[in-house]
Amino acid sequence: MIGASGRSGTGAAGILERHGIEVTRWGRKETTELDRDAILEHDILVNCAFVADHIPPFVRAEDLKAGVNLKVISDVSCDPFSDYNPLPLYNAPTSWTEPAITLDTDAGKVDLIAIDNLPSLLPTEASIEFAGMMLPHLLALKIRGDSTVWKACDAAFQRACAKMTERKAS
């Protein structure tokens, strides 16, 4: 699992572990010090990494040679059009109607899933987490005059309104 510390990575690792699958969790440090051979020793790769910089690709077509174990790749981050794509193995997302493509490689067939809205499968978990983060601020709404968060929100709202007024005037 690459990008295991984020929301998607944490959720994906949790689901796999609940189903008895042993998960190797890679965070930023392990990704920075890329051990591509270690990735290729796994049967499944789930990429949940947010990549905003040029980095060495996690897996390239030439890496999928005879003897590697990797047979399934799920690219949750799904960014095939980006210059920063860490899995340059495909050139378009897969879809809900055709969720996987099969790469015919020297290592044999490798199934790749790259549905660009795959994280939307976890709406309940996302809603519960968001509600938990918002609840303290909503409870402070009745005392918003004393709340730093609500003062900051009001200031941002006032700035946005002022910019709209300025644009209308010009």
PDB file of C-alpha atoms in Angstrom:
ATOM      1  CA  MET A   1       0.000   0.000   0.000  1.00  0.00           C
ATOM      2  CA  ILE A   2       1.559   3.272  -1.097  1.00  0.00           C
ATOM      3  CA  GLY A   3       0.207   6.445   0.470  1.00  0.00           C
ATOM      4  CA  ALA A   4      -1.068   4.481   3.448  1.00  0.00           C
ATOM      5  CA  SER A   5      -1.209   7.459   5.817  1.00  0.00           C
ATOM      6  CA  GLY A   6      -3.852   9.495   4.012  1.00  0.00           C
ATOM      7  CA  ARG A   7      -7.620   9.105   4.112  1.00  0.00           C
ATOM      8  CA  SER A   8      -7.878   6.834   1.071  1.00  0.00           C
ATOM      9  CA  GLY A   9      -4.822   4.801   2.067  1.00  0.00           C
ATOM     10  CA  THR A  10      -5.977   4.363   5.659  1.00  0.00           C
ATOM     11  CA  GLY A  11      -9.430   3.299   4.479  1.00  0.00           C
ATOM     12  CA  ALA A  12      -8.111   0.896   1.844  1.00  0.00           C
ATOM     13  CA  ALA A  13      -5.627  -0.696   4.269  1.00  0.00           C
ATOM     14  CA  GLY A  14      -8.361  -1.097   6.872  1.00  0.00           C
ATOM     15  CA  ILE A  15     -10.684  -2.844   4.423  1.00  0.00           C
ATOM     16  CA  LEU A  16      -7.946  -5.224   3.247  1.00  0.00           C
ATOM     17  CA  GLU A  17      -6.916  -6.059   6.824  1.00  0.00           C
ATOM     18  CA  ARG A  18     -10.535  -6.719   7.856  1.00  0.00           C
ATOM     19  CA  HIS A  19     -10.594  -9.330   5.098  1.00  0.00           C
ATOM     20  CA  GLY A  20      -7.443 -11.036   6.338  1.00  0.00           C
ATOM     21  CA  ILE A  21      -4.970  -9.559   3.860  1.00  0.00           C
ATOM     22  CA  GLU A  22      -1.548  -8.641   5.224  1.00  0.00           C
ATOM     23  CA  VAL A  23      -0.797  -5.043   4.263  1.00  0.00           C
ATOM     24  CA  THR A  24       2.620  -3.436   3.857  1.00  0.00           C
ATOM     25  CA  ARG A  25       2.130   0.279   4.517  1.00  0.00           C
ATOM     26  CA  TRP A  26       4.342   2.748   2.677  1.00  0.00           C
ATOM     27  CA  GLY A  27       4.297   6.400   3.621  1.00  0.00           C
ATOM     28  CA  ARG A  28       6.191   9.416   2.344  1.00  0.00           C
ATOM     29  CA  LYS A  29       9.570   8.203   3.660  1.00  0.00           C
ATOM     30  CA  GLU A  30       9.346   4.774   1.991  1.00  0.00           C
ATOM     31  CA  THR A  31       8.125   6.363  -1.228  1.00  0.00           C
ATOM     32  CA  THR A  32      10.986   8.869  -1.223  1.00  0.00           C
ATOM     33  CA  GLU A  33      13.482   6.040  -0.745  1.00  0.00           C
ATOM     34  CA  LEU A  34      11.805   3.894  -3.409  1.00  0.00           C
ATOM     35  CA  ASP A  35      12.562   0.177  -3.345  1.00  0.00           C
ATOM     36  CA  ARG A  36      10.903  -0.864  -6.593  1.00  0.00           C
ATOM     37  CA  ASP A  37      11.979  -4.503  -6.152  1.00  0.00           C
ATOM     38  CA  ALA A  38      10.062  -4.623  -2.855  1.00  0.00           C
ATOM     39  CA  ILE A  39       6.934  -3.376  -4.641  1.00  0.00           C
ATOM     40  CA  LEU A  40       7.308  -6.049  -7.313  1.00  0.00           C
ATOM     41  CA  GLU A  41       7.547  -8.801  -4.644  1.00  0.00           C
ATOM     42  CA  HIS A  42       3.954  -8.089  -3.584  1.00  0.00           C
ATOM     43  CA  ASP A  43       0.942  -9.637  -5.332  1.00  0.00           C
ATOM     44  CA  ILE A  44      -1.189  -6.483  -5.132  1.00  0.00           C
ATOM     45  CA  LEU A  45      -0.262  -2.796  -5.248  1.00  0.00           C
ATOM     46  CA  VAL A  46      -2.760  -0.179  -4.086  1.00  0.00           C
ATOM     47  CA  ASN A  47      -1.544   3.340  -4.862  1.00  0.00           C
ATOM     48  CA  CYS A  48      -3.175   6.040  -2.740  1.00  0.00           C
ATOM     49  CA  ALA A  49      -0.266   8.491  -2.863  1.00  0.00           C
ATOM     50  CA  PHE A  50      -0.800  12.170  -3.534  1.00  0.00           C
ATOM     51  CA  VAL A  51       2.041  13.137  -5.868  1.00  0.00           C
ATOM     52  CA  ALA A  52       2.672  16.813  -6.582  1.00  0.00           C
ATOM     53  CA  ASP A  53       6.275  16.625  -7.726  1.00  0.00           C
ATOM     54  CA  HIS A  54       8.439  14.650 -10.117  1.00  0.00           C
ATOM     55  CA  ILE A  55       9.412  11.365  -8.491  1.00  0.00           C
ATOM     56  CA  PRO A  56      10.696   8.087  -9.878  1.00  0.00           C
ATOM     57  CA  PRO A  57       7.760   5.978 -11.084  1.00  0.00           C
ATOM     58  CA  PHE A  58       6.674   3.286  -8.625  1.00  0.00           C
ATOM     59  CA  VAL A  59       6.283   0.710 -11.424  1.00  0.00           C
ATOM     60  CA  ARG A  60       7.123   0.999 -15.112  1.00  0.00           C
ATOM     61  CA  ALA A  61       6.269  -1.375 -17.954  1.00  0.00           C
ATOM     62  CA  GLU A  62       9.880  -2.578 -18.141  1.00  0.00           C
ATOM     63  CA  ASP A  63       9.722  -3.576 -14.457  1.00  0.00           C
ATOM     64  CA  LEU A  64       6.993  -6.136 -15.127  1.00  0.00           C
ATOM     65  CA  LYS A  65       9.340  -8.901 -16.222  1.00  0.00           C
ATOM     66  CA  ALA A  66       9.302 -12.642 -15.631  1.00  0.00           C
ATOM     67  CA  GLY A  67       9.647 -13.559 -11.981  1.00  0.00           C
ATOM     68  CA  VAL A  68       7.835 -10.618 -10.383  1.00  0.00           C
ATOM     69  CA  ASN A  69       4.810 -11.361  -8.203  1.00  0.00           C
ATOM     70  CA  LEU A  70       2.762  -8.230  -8.940  1.00  0.00           C
ATOM     71  CA  LYS A  71      -0.517  -9.252 -10.601  1.00  0.00           C
ATOM     72  CA  VAL A  72      -3.023  -6.570  -9.545  1.00  0.00           C
ATOM     73  CA  ILE A  73      -2.588  -2.792  -9.402  1.00  0.00           C
ATOM     74  CA  SER A  74      -5.283  -0.512  -8.055  1.00  0.00           C
ATOM     75  CA  ASP A  75      -4.400   3.100  -8.763  1.00  0.00           C
ATOM     76  CA  VAL A  76      -6.774   4.889  -6.396  1.00  0.00           C
ATOM     77  CA  SER A  77      -4.930   8.173  -7.028  1.00  0.00           C
ATOM     78  CA  CYS A  78      -5.620   7.690 -10.750  1.00  0.00           C
ATOM     79  CA  ASP A  79      -3.752  10.496 -12.483  1.00  0.00           C
ATOM     80  CA  PRO A  80      -2.787   9.129 -15.922  1.00  0.00           C
ATOM     81  CA  PHE A  81      -2.711  12.564 -17.577  1.00  0.00           C
ATOM     82  CA  SER A  82      -0.331  14.141 -15.065  1.00  0.00           C
ATOM     83  CA  ASP A  83       3.378  14.664 -15.611  1.00  0.00           C
ATOM     84  CA  TYR A  84       3.719  13.320 -12.056  1.00  0.00           C
ATOM     85  CA  ASN A  85       1.953   9.988 -12.702  1.00  0.00           C
ATOM     86  CA  PRO A  86       3.819   7.376 -10.610  1.00  0.00           C
ATOM     87  CA  LEU A  87       2.340   4.471 -12.595  1.00  0.00           C
ATOM     88  CA  PRO A  88       2.957   5.211 -16.289  1.00  0.00           C
ATOM     89  CA  LEU A  89       1.368   1.924 -17.348  1.00  0.00           C
ATOM     90  CA  TYR A  90      -1.894   3.220 -18.813  1.00  0.00           C
ATOM     91  CA  ASN A  91      -3.122   6.328 -20.606  1.00  0.00           C
ATOM     92  CA  ALA A  92      -6.755   6.691 -19.513  1.00  0.00           C
ATOM     93  CA  PRO A  93      -8.841   5.858 -16.431  1.00  0.00           C
ATOM     94  CA  THR A  94     -10.896   2.699 -16.333  1.00  0.00           C
ATOM     95  CA  SER A  95     -14.627   2.993 -15.647  1.00  0.00           C
ATOM     96  CA  TRP A  96     -17.392   1.479 -13.560  1.00  0.00           C
ATOM     97  CA  THR A  97     -18.606  -0.436 -16.631  1.00  0.00           C
ATOM     98  CA  GLU A  98     -15.063  -1.616 -17.480  1.00  0.00           C
ATOM     99  CA  PRO A  99     -13.244  -1.376 -14.154  1.00  0.00           C
ATOM    100  CA  ALA A 100      -9.991  -3.069 -15.139  1.00  0.00           C
ATOM    101  CA  ILE A 101      -7.623  -3.390 -18.038  1.00  0.00           C
ATOM    102  CA  THR A 102      -5.257  -6.303 -18.428  1.00  0.00           C
ATOM    103  CA  LEU A 103      -1.662  -5.488 -19.185  1.00  0.00           C
ATOM    104  CA  ASP A 104       0.087  -8.241 -21.113  1.00  0.00           C
ATOM    105  CA  THR A 105       3.631  -8.092 -19.729  1.00  0.00           C
ATOM    106  CA  ASP A 106       6.738 -10.259 -19.540  1.00  0.00           C
ATOM    107  CA  ALA A 107       5.572 -11.094 -16.002  1.00  0.00           C
ATOM    108  CA  GLY A 108       2.293 -12.390 -17.415  1.00  0.00           C
ATOM    109  CA  LYS A 109      -1.061 -10.706 -17.174  1.00  0.00           C
ATOM    110  CA  VAL A 110      -1.395  -7.810 -14.715  1.00  0.00           C
ATOM    111  CA  ASP A 111      -4.839  -6.388 -13.987  1.00  0.00           C
ATOM    112  CA  LEU A 112      -4.973  -2.626 -13.460  1.00  0.00           C
ATOM    113  CA  ILE A 113      -7.888  -0.752 -11.894  1.00  0.00           C
ATOM    114  CA  ALA A 114      -7.819   3.031 -12.248  1.00  0.00           C
ATOM    115  CA  ILE A 115     -11.311   4.415 -11.705  1.00  0.00           C
ATOM    116  CA  ASP A 116     -10.847   8.145 -11.187  1.00  0.00           C
ATOM    117  CA  ASN A 117     -13.577   8.446  -8.544  1.00  0.00           C
ATOM    118  CA  LEU A 118     -12.784   5.217  -6.684  1.00  0.00           C
ATOM    119  CA  PRO A 119     -12.505   6.964  -3.273  1.00  0.00           C
ATOM    120  CA  SER A 120     -16.216   7.795  -3.555  1.00  0.00           C
ATOM    121  CA  LEU A 121     -16.891   4.193  -2.514  1.00  0.00           C
ATOM    122  CA  LEU A 122     -16.266   5.267   1.065  1.00  0.00           C
ATOM    123  CA  PRO A 123     -18.909   8.008   1.495  1.00  0.00           C
ATOM    124  CA  THR A 124     -20.125   6.794   4.886  1.00  0.00           C
ATOM    125  CA  GLU A 125     -16.641   6.820   6.407  1.00  0.00           C
ATOM    126  CA  ALA A 126     -15.913  10.217   4.862  1.00  0.00           C
ATOM    127  CA  SER A 127     -19.214  11.640   6.132  1.00  0.00           C
ATOM    128  CA  ILE A 128     -18.639  10.341   9.669  1.00  0.00           C
ATOM    129  CA  GLU A 129     -15.097  11.733   9.749  1.00  0.00           C
ATOM    130  CA  PHE A 130     -16.181  15.126   8.377  1.00  0.00           C
ATOM    131  CA  ALA A 131     -19.104  15.326  10.811  1.00  0.00           C
ATOM    132  CA  GLY A 132     -16.768  14.507  13.693  1.00  0.00           C
ATOM    133  CA  MET A 133     -14.389  17.277  12.667  1.00  0.00           C
ATOM    134  CA  MET A 134     -17.224  19.801  12.221  1.00  0.00           C
ATOM    135  CA  LEU A 135     -19.207  19.038  15.381  1.00  0.00           C
ATOM    136  CA  PRO A 136     -17.058  21.068  17.812  1.00  0.00           C
ATOM    137  CA  HIS A 137     -17.273  24.083  15.498  1.00  0.00           C
ATOM    138  CA  LEU A 138     -21.016  23.737  15.053  1.00  0.00           C
ATOM    139  CA  LEU A 139     -21.464  23.503  18.827  1.00  0.00           C
ATOM    140  CA  ALA A 140     -19.460  26.744  19.128  1.00  0.00           C
ATOM    141  CA  LEU A 141     -21.789  28.485  16.654  1.00  0.00           C
ATOM    142  CA  LYS A 142     -24.015  29.813  19.473  1.00  0.00           C
ATOM    143  CA  ILE A 143     -20.969  31.613  20.906  1.00  0.00           C
ATOM    144  CA  ARG A 144     -19.489  32.529  17.523  1.00  0.00           C
ATOM    145  CA  GLY A 145     -18.498  35.971  18.728  1.00  0.00           C
ATOM    146  CA  ASP A 146     -15.881  34.291  20.931  1.00  0.00           C
ATOM    147  CA  SER A 147     -14.910  31.539  18.450  1.00  0.00           C
ATOM    148  CA  THR A 148     -11.660  31.922  16.488  1.00  0.00           C
ATOM    149  CA  VAL A 149     -12.946  29.596  13.767  1.00  0.00           C
ATOM    150  CA  TRP A 150     -16.181  31.503  13.209  1.00  0.00           C
ATOM    151  CA  LYS A 151     -14.393  34.872  13.337  1.00  0.00           C
ATOM    152  CA  ALA A 152     -12.035  33.598  10.618  1.00  0.00           C
ATOM    153  CA  CYS A 153     -14.990  32.328   8.558  1.00  0.00           C
ATOM    154  CA  ASP A 154     -16.775  35.668   8.884  1.00  0.00           C
ATOM    155  CA  ALA A 155     -13.622  37.554   7.859  1.00  0.00           C
ATOM    156  CA  ALA A 156     -13.167  35.295   4.803  1.00  0.00           C
ATOM    157  CA  PHE A 157     -16.837  35.779   3.872  1.00  0.00           C
ATOM    158  CA  GLN A 158     -16.551  39.570   4.205  1.00  0.00           C
ATOM    159  CA  ARG A 159     -13.387  39.604   2.011  1.00  0.00           C
ATOM    160  CA  ALA A 160     -15.108  37.519  -0.663  1.00  0.00           C
ATOM    161  CA  CYS A 161     -18.155  39.815  -0.651  1.00  0.00           C
ATOM    162  CA  ALA A 162     -15.903  42.879  -0.932  1.00  0.00           C
ATOM    163  CA  LYS A 163     -14.112  41.372  -3.951  1.00  0.00           C
ATOM    164  CA  MET A 164     -17.432  40.643  -5.652  1.00  0.00           C
ATOM    165  CA  THR A 165     -18.566  44.218  -5.003  1.00  0.00           C
ATOM    166  CA  GLU A 166     -15.279  45.553  -6.420  1.00  0.00           C
ATOM    167  CA  ARG A 167     -15.694  43.452  -9.589  1.00  0.00           C
ATOM    168  CA  LYS A 168     -19.267  44.677 -10.108  1.00  0.00           C
ATOM    169  CA  ALA A 169     -18.131  48.300  -9.722  1.00  0.00           C
ATOM    170  CA  SER A 170     -15.401  47.990 -12.364  1.00  0.00           C
TER     171      SER A 170
END
